[in-house]
Amino acid sequence: MKTLFVLFILILCVFAINANQQEEINQESTQQTHQNLLYKVQKWRTSLKDSSDAELKLSPALVVAGVLCFTAALISSASGIGDGFFFIPIMNLVAGIDLKAASSFSAFMVTGGSIANLINNHFGCKKLIDYDLALLLEPCMLLGVSVGVICNKVFPEWLITGLFVVFLMWSSMETCENGHTSWKLSLILREKEDMRDSRLAEVKRRRTIIFFKHLYLKIKKTETKQSFLGRNLGIISIKPCSVEYWILLSLQIPLALVFTILALSRTESLQEQSISNQEGTRLDHQFKRLMFPVMSFLAGLLGGIFGIGGGMIISPLLLRAGIPPQVTAATTSFMVFFSATMSGVQYLLLGMQNTEAAYVFSVICFFASTLGLVFAQKVVPHFRRASIIVFLVGTMMYLTTIVMASFGILVFYIDNDAGKDIGFQLPC
């Protein structure tokens, strides 16, 4: 009996030892797999060219990124979302461009897409752009773009990734909500065509166009013939972060305030008779008018940081203020053109590299957005379910959020483990 008991104890000991050894082997295997994953990601990161220092050359990854950007611009334009939320992940994960440089590329691509939308809305059969509203919002939006571009240079990559993931998640929820609303109201919107009186006087249109032409000429006066021979030199003779540069940048603050105050006062004088004399209604109206410039500044700020147009923030604001959806879409695309263009100009002033590649991607997105608009106007009405495209875009945005968050956490862990500087940087 004692022999059997001893034998039983020995068998238990053998099983315990084997179990411990197997557990150690599993832990070592898991740790080895984790290290191999980190090594592969690190190798992938180091094999990619730093787009801020090296010139981009034609490669399979760049071609694939171009095809994906074309597809993303087409789908975004057809769905009416725009803003190029997919450009940054594509350029960062596929083309191998760092996140900050991907934001500058995105600004040029959004500009290309917004040109197609601007041509469609301004020269189309329906002129729905509210120029008074655009004149009220655009100065603060352009000011926010300038501040956002500087923040893009100062913020560390992990912070930009985190902000972009949060903003992308919010935009995904807004997109799916808009798709749900569009699906519920598709029958009503299909039977009822939105009619809007052409109360936009030619004087108002000319005044707004003159304002933006004046802004464009102000920028063109500072430009010289493009010369990229020097390192970290912009397209103008003023050096980045010099005294002249900061003076030129700070001049936007009083200009934005002056134009916004003038637009607010003119809007108040025009709508004074149409507003009820009730105090609550008047206060609510004044609060909405004051919130417009603040939200436009925030939209420009995020647009400058991420290289997007900022229309995803302005559109819900205008819709909640009672602006018709068609007018909101047309006015937003008009504003996004100038904000994205301003963002691209700011990146050029700060010495952006690989401008030729950015121009090519901008042209690609222009043609893709044009095809998307044709698809939305000619093909989608036959199916009578435009909300399906919106749901598709929302799903893609959710997937992009997950991928960007996963890679952002992994890259942050690798950079922190390697002892790299992950703090704030100087803008120059």
XYZ file of C-alpha atoms in Angstrom:
428
model
C 0.000 0.000 0.000
C 2.824 2.331 0.855
C 4.442 1.523 -2.478
C 1.272 2.497 -4.361
C 0.980 5.703 -2.357
C 4.598 6.635 -3.093
C 4.081 5.811 -6.762
C 0.946 8.001 -6.830
C 2.865 10.888 -5.262
C 5.655 10.511 -7.807
C 3.163 10.567 -10.672
C 1.580 13.762 -9.303
C 5.012 15.343 -9.003
C 5.835 14.428 -12.598
C 2.548 15.940 -13.824
C 3.154 19.086 -11.774
C 6.676 19.460 -13.155
C 5.443 18.927 -16.711
C 2.643 21.433 -16.183
C 5.089 24.030 -14.867
C 7.447 23.400 -17.752
C 4.584 23.653 -20.247
C 3.432 26.912 -18.663
C 6.948 28.314 -18.870
C 7.176 27.233 -22.497
C 3.841 28.909 -23.254
C 4.940 32.104 -21.519
C 8.215 32.095 -23.425
C 6.349 31.424 -26.675
C 3.919 34.289 -26.000
C 6.763 36.607 -25.089
C 8.687 35.541 -28.183
C 5.632 36.184 -30.367
C 5.196 39.605 -28.770
C 8.855 40.441 -29.347
C 8.668 39.224 -32.944
C 5.627 41.441 -33.542
C 7.379 44.459 -32.076
C 10.493 43.660 -34.105
C 8.522 43.414 -37.332
C 6.722 46.681 -36.653
C 10.007 48.345 -35.736
C 11.609 46.998 -38.904
C 8.646 48.223 -40.926
C 8.912 51.647 -39.326
C 12.632 51.965 -39.927
C 12.339 50.741 -43.522
C 9.895 53.526 -44.363
C 11.333 56.783 -45.577
C 10.831 59.830 -43.470
C 8.834 62.035 -45.799
C 9.970 65.171 -44.011
C 13.614 64.580 -44.870
C 13.686 62.299 -47.908
C 12.208 62.741 -51.349
C 9.380 60.387 -52.204
C 9.982 58.168 -55.192
C 7.580 56.114 -57.221
C 7.081 52.776 -55.504
C 4.419 50.049 -55.347
C 3.306 51.312 -51.931
C 2.849 54.836 -53.310
C 0.866 53.506 -56.282
C -1.403 51.485 -53.988
C -1.870 54.567 -51.806
C -2.858 56.564 -54.887
C -5.457 53.969 -55.890
C -6.883 53.850 -52.364
C -7.013 57.658 -52.153
C -8.821 57.748 -55.495
C -11.375 55.231 -54.206
C -11.765 57.037 -50.882
C -12.287 60.404 -52.589
C -14.857 58.900 -54.946
C -16.867 57.252 -52.152
C -16.648 60.283 -49.869
C -17.769 62.635 -52.617
C -20.615 60.344 -53.687
C -21.857 60.041 -50.108
C -21.661 63.784 -49.492
C -19.308 63.336 -46.526
C -16.119 64.730 -48.028
C -13.374 66.012 -45.737
C -10.981 63.155 -46.581
C -11.000 61.206 -43.330
C -9.335 58.249 -45.049
C -6.402 60.129 -46.565
C -4.323 60.285 -43.387
C -4.590 56.543 -42.559
C -3.865 55.608 -46.183
C -0.798 57.821 -46.450
C 0.442 56.789 -43.009
C -0.155 53.029 -43.100
C 0.125 52.275 -46.819
C 2.492 54.876 -48.256
C 4.625 54.897 -45.100
C 4.521 58.659 -44.566
C 4.721 59.900 -41.006
C 1.520 61.239 -39.515
C 2.479 64.916 -39.624
C 3.495 64.799 -43.279
C 0.363 62.760 -44.049
C -1.691 65.664 -42.679
C -0.042 68.050 -45.136
C -0.718 65.646 -48.012
C -4.318 65.341 -46.857
C -4.737 69.118 -46.993
C -3.765 69.132 -50.674
C -6.031 66.183 -51.462
C -8.978 67.808 -49.698
C -8.289 70.947 -51.732
C -8.471 68.946 -54.952
C -11.758 67.361 -53.941
C -13.233 70.648 -52.762
C -12.476 72.268 -56.133
C -14.704 69.679 -57.800
C -17.471 70.341 -55.268
C -17.076 74.099 -55.648
C -17.397 73.903 -59.427
C -20.453 71.684 -59.094
C -22.195 73.925 -56.546
C -21.245 77.345 -57.912
C -21.622 76.746 -61.632
C -24.380 74.141 -61.452
C -28.012 74.693 -62.227
C -28.836 75.360 -58.569
C -26.902 78.102 -56.862
C -27.422 77.250 -53.211
C -24.314 78.784 -51.626
C -25.181 81.228 -48.844
C -22.411 83.782 -49.305
C -23.430 85.867 -46.290
C -23.094 82.831 -44.059
C -19.765 81.899 -45.629
C -18.473 85.433 -45.119
C -19.467 85.223 -41.454
C -17.707 81.908 -40.807
C -14.700 81.907 -43.116
C -12.391 84.495 -41.424
C -12.349 82.666 -38.080
C -12.048 79.363 -39.883
C -8.945 80.536 -41.748
C -7.483 81.813 -38.483
C -8.094 78.408 -36.911
C -6.357 76.726 -39.841
C -3.192 78.758 -39.262
C -3.166 77.901 -35.558
C -3.891 74.247 -36.332
C -0.956 73.931 -38.725
C 1.390 75.258 -36.039
C -0.116 72.792 -33.544
C 0.572 70.016 -36.044
C 4.255 70.921 -35.954
C 4.375 71.278 -32.155
C 2.270 68.323 -30.995
C 3.947 64.904 -30.710
C 2.801 62.185 -33.075
C 1.081 60.154 -30.357
C -1.058 63.144 -29.359
C -2.076 63.818 -32.959
C -2.946 60.140 -33.351
C -5.057 60.173 -30.192
C -6.895 63.345 -31.184
C -7.479 62.009 -34.675
C -8.865 58.711 -33.336
C -11.266 60.550 -31.000
C -12.365 62.899 -33.769
C -12.741 60.001 -36.198
C -14.891 58.090 -33.711
C -17.155 61.104 -33.230
C -17.359 61.625 -36.986
C -18.235 57.947 -37.470
C -21.154 58.231 -35.068
C -22.332 61.433 -36.765
C -22.076 59.773 -40.173
C -24.085 56.725 -39.120
C -26.678 58.981 -37.503
C -26.952 61.008 -40.702
C -27.305 57.785 -42.671
C -30.103 56.624 -40.388
C -31.896 59.954 -40.755
C -31.428 59.893 -44.517
C -32.822 56.379 -44.653
C -35.938 57.341 -42.690
C -36.597 60.458 -44.740
C -35.612 59.078 -48.143
C -39.220 58.663 -49.292
C -40.141 62.197 -48.236
C -37.019 63.710 -49.747
C -37.593 61.787 -52.944
C -41.107 63.105 -53.435
C -40.373 66.623 -52.346
C -37.773 68.729 -54.126
C -36.231 71.419 -52.064
C -37.125 74.843 -53.444
C -35.247 77.903 -52.415
C -35.788 81.454 -53.573
C -32.882 82.943 -55.385
C -32.575 85.796 -52.918
C -28.797 85.965 -53.231
C -28.203 89.331 -54.845
C -25.420 89.700 -57.378
C -23.889 92.454 -55.266
C -23.558 90.054 -52.329
C -21.912 87.421 -54.497
C -19.519 89.902 -56.015
C -18.608 91.304 -52.604
C -17.746 87.869 -51.267
C -15.766 86.913 -54.358
C -13.861 90.207 -54.165
C -13.022 89.481 -50.515
C -11.556 86.078 -51.287
C -9.770 87.399 -54.361
C -8.221 90.056 -52.148
C -7.134 87.344 -49.721
C -5.672 85.334 -52.585
C -3.767 88.336 -53.951
C -2.377 89.046 -50.481
C -0.904 85.566 -50.432
C 0.332 85.764 -54.009
C 2.164 89.018 -53.322
C 4.431 87.238 -50.865
C 5.204 84.357 -53.196
C 8.341 84.181 -55.295
C 9.364 81.713 -57.920
C 9.351 78.299 -56.306
C 12.777 77.202 -55.208
C 13.303 74.116 -53.086
C 17.091 74.128 -53.137
C 17.439 74.947 -49.463
C 16.475 72.724 -46.576
C 13.419 73.713 -44.508
C 12.786 76.748 -46.695
C 9.264 77.664 -47.690
C 8.032 78.826 -51.062
C 8.497 82.480 -50.118
C 11.538 84.517 -49.194
C 10.414 84.806 -45.565
C 12.079 82.125 -43.481
C 9.850 79.945 -41.309
C 9.584 81.144 -37.696
C 11.382 84.405 -38.429
C 10.139 87.750 -37.122
C 8.547 88.539 -40.478
C 6.818 85.163 -40.508
C 5.218 85.650 -37.076
C 4.185 89.214 -37.944
C 2.513 87.982 -41.130
C 0.795 85.221 -39.168
C -0.373 87.491 -36.352
C -1.965 89.922 -38.817
C -4.666 87.330 -39.422
C -6.053 87.857 -35.911
C -7.241 91.483 -36.306
C -8.362 90.816 -39.880
C -10.461 87.842 -38.789
C -12.000 89.807 -35.922
C -12.792 92.830 -38.098
C -14.440 90.823 -40.884
C -16.381 88.707 -38.374
C -17.690 91.761 -36.511
C -18.698 93.433 -39.764
C -20.480 90.293 -40.936
C -22.249 89.913 -37.581
C -23.436 93.514 -37.587
C -24.639 93.288 -41.174
C -26.481 90.022 -40.495
C -28.147 91.568 -37.456
C -29.298 94.609 -39.407
C -30.692 92.476 -42.237
C -32.572 90.076 -39.970
C -33.721 92.566 -37.342
C -37.218 92.818 -38.775
C -37.634 89.072 -39.276
C -36.853 88.207 -35.629
C -39.609 88.207 -33.075
C -39.604 90.911 -30.460
C -39.671 88.331 -27.693
C -36.617 88.581 -25.498
C -36.010 84.827 -25.340
C -36.067 84.468 -29.109
C -33.743 87.429 -29.538
C -31.258 86.121 -26.970
C -31.333 82.668 -28.531
C -30.687 84.162 -31.948
C -27.753 86.228 -30.650
C -26.278 83.164 -28.942
C -26.437 81.194 -32.200
C -24.795 84.007 -34.136
C -21.951 84.224 -31.622
C -21.472 80.462 -31.629
C -20.965 80.384 -35.399
C -17.516 82.075 -35.375
C -16.398 79.997 -32.368
C -17.342 76.721 -34.025
C -15.803 77.804 -37.319
C -12.537 78.564 -35.504
C -12.635 75.091 -33.928
C -13.328 73.533 -37.327
C -10.375 75.369 -38.830
C -8.170 74.366 -35.896
C -8.903 70.665 -36.360
C -8.657 71.077 -40.113
C -5.163 72.516 -39.784
C -4.010 69.800 -37.374
C -5.351 66.847 -39.354
C -5.241 68.241 -42.876
C -9.019 67.998 -43.361
C -11.444 70.657 -44.456
C -13.414 70.965 -41.234
C -16.768 70.563 -42.934
C -17.752 67.681 -40.653
C -17.935 70.164 -37.759
C -19.587 73.026 -39.624
C -22.308 70.914 -41.269
C -24.028 69.709 -38.049
C -23.855 73.252 -36.673
C -25.617 74.709 -39.707
C -28.207 71.936 -39.804
C -29.081 72.416 -36.135
C -29.406 76.156 -36.777
C -32.153 75.476 -39.304
C -30.187 75.866 -42.543
C -31.631 73.620 -45.311
C -29.504 70.509 -46.039
C -28.801 71.450 -49.660
C -27.708 74.955 -48.668
C -25.583 73.507 -45.861
C -23.797 71.106 -48.212
C -23.128 73.783 -50.831
C -21.975 76.427 -48.340
C -19.775 73.950 -46.464
C -18.032 72.818 -49.648
C -17.435 76.470 -50.530
C -15.837 77.105 -47.129
C -13.821 73.873 -47.153
C -12.167 74.947 -50.393
C -10.676 78.046 -48.779
C -9.822 76.388 -45.464
C -8.076 73.451 -47.159
C -6.248 75.803 -49.515
C -5.154 77.942 -46.578
C -3.948 74.834 -44.777
C -1.887 73.794 -47.788
C -0.389 77.284 -48.087
C 0.562 77.233 -44.394
C 2.340 73.899 -44.817
C 4.207 75.318 -47.801
C 5.229 78.353 -45.766
C 6.686 76.045 -43.117
C 8.898 74.308 -45.666
C 6.870 71.284 -46.720
C 8.782 68.747 -48.788
C 7.581 66.481 -51.616
C 5.240 69.130 -52.971
C 5.230 67.558 -56.439
C 3.796 64.332 -55.031
C 1.214 66.331 -53.080
C 0.137 68.092 -56.288
C -0.257 64.736 -58.046
C -2.413 63.349 -55.243
C -4.474 66.539 -55.306
C -5.194 66.095 -59.023
C -6.096 62.438 -58.416
C -8.622 63.418 -55.759
C -10.055 66.142 -58.009
C -10.937 63.651 -60.743
C -12.141 61.097 -58.182
C -14.434 63.652 -56.542
C -15.762 64.685 -59.946
C -16.647 61.073 -60.731
C -18.192 60.729 -57.273
C -20.422 63.748 -57.873
C -21.508 62.385 -61.245
C -22.266 59.046 -59.601
C -24.252 60.737 -56.838
C -26.295 62.843 -59.263
C -26.886 60.300 -62.042
C -26.724 56.811 -60.532
C -27.739 57.088 -56.866
C -31.214 58.610 -57.564
C -32.160 55.517 -59.562
C -31.541 53.270 -56.539
C -33.280 55.745 -54.192
C -31.158 54.613 -51.287
C -28.319 57.097 -50.904
C -28.198 56.246 -47.214
C -26.525 52.926 -48.063
C -23.412 54.785 -49.202
C -23.440 56.861 -46.023
C -23.659 53.693 -43.923
C -20.780 52.236 -45.939
C -18.636 55.288 -45.258
C -19.533 55.172 -41.553
C -18.524 51.513 -41.327
C -15.234 52.238 -43.081
C -14.592 55.083 -40.652
C -15.166 52.768 -37.684
C -12.705 50.239 -39.104
C -10.199 53.006 -39.795
C -10.552 54.193 -36.204
C -9.753 50.723 -34.868
C -6.720 50.320 -37.141
C -5.357 53.793 -36.380
C -5.823 53.306 -32.633
C -4.104 49.908 -32.692
C -1.112 51.115 -34.673
C -0.933 54.317 -32.652
C -0.694 52.430 -29.358
C 1.854 50.004 -30.802
C 4.041 52.746 -32.272
C 3.872 54.745 -29.034
C 5.017 51.678 -27.083
C 7.904 51.069 -29.485
C 9.067 54.699 -29.503
C 8.822 54.936 -25.726
C 10.685 51.641 -25.269
C 13.404 52.812 -27.665
C 13.897 55.997 -25.647
C 12.828 58.364 -28.427
C 11.653 61.875 -27.685
C 7.851 61.753 -27.483
C 7.334 65.251 -26.113
C 6.318 68.528 -27.679
C 8.539 70.046 -30.360
C 9.356 73.455 -31.713
C 7.382 74.528 -34.793
C 10.598 74.913 -36.788
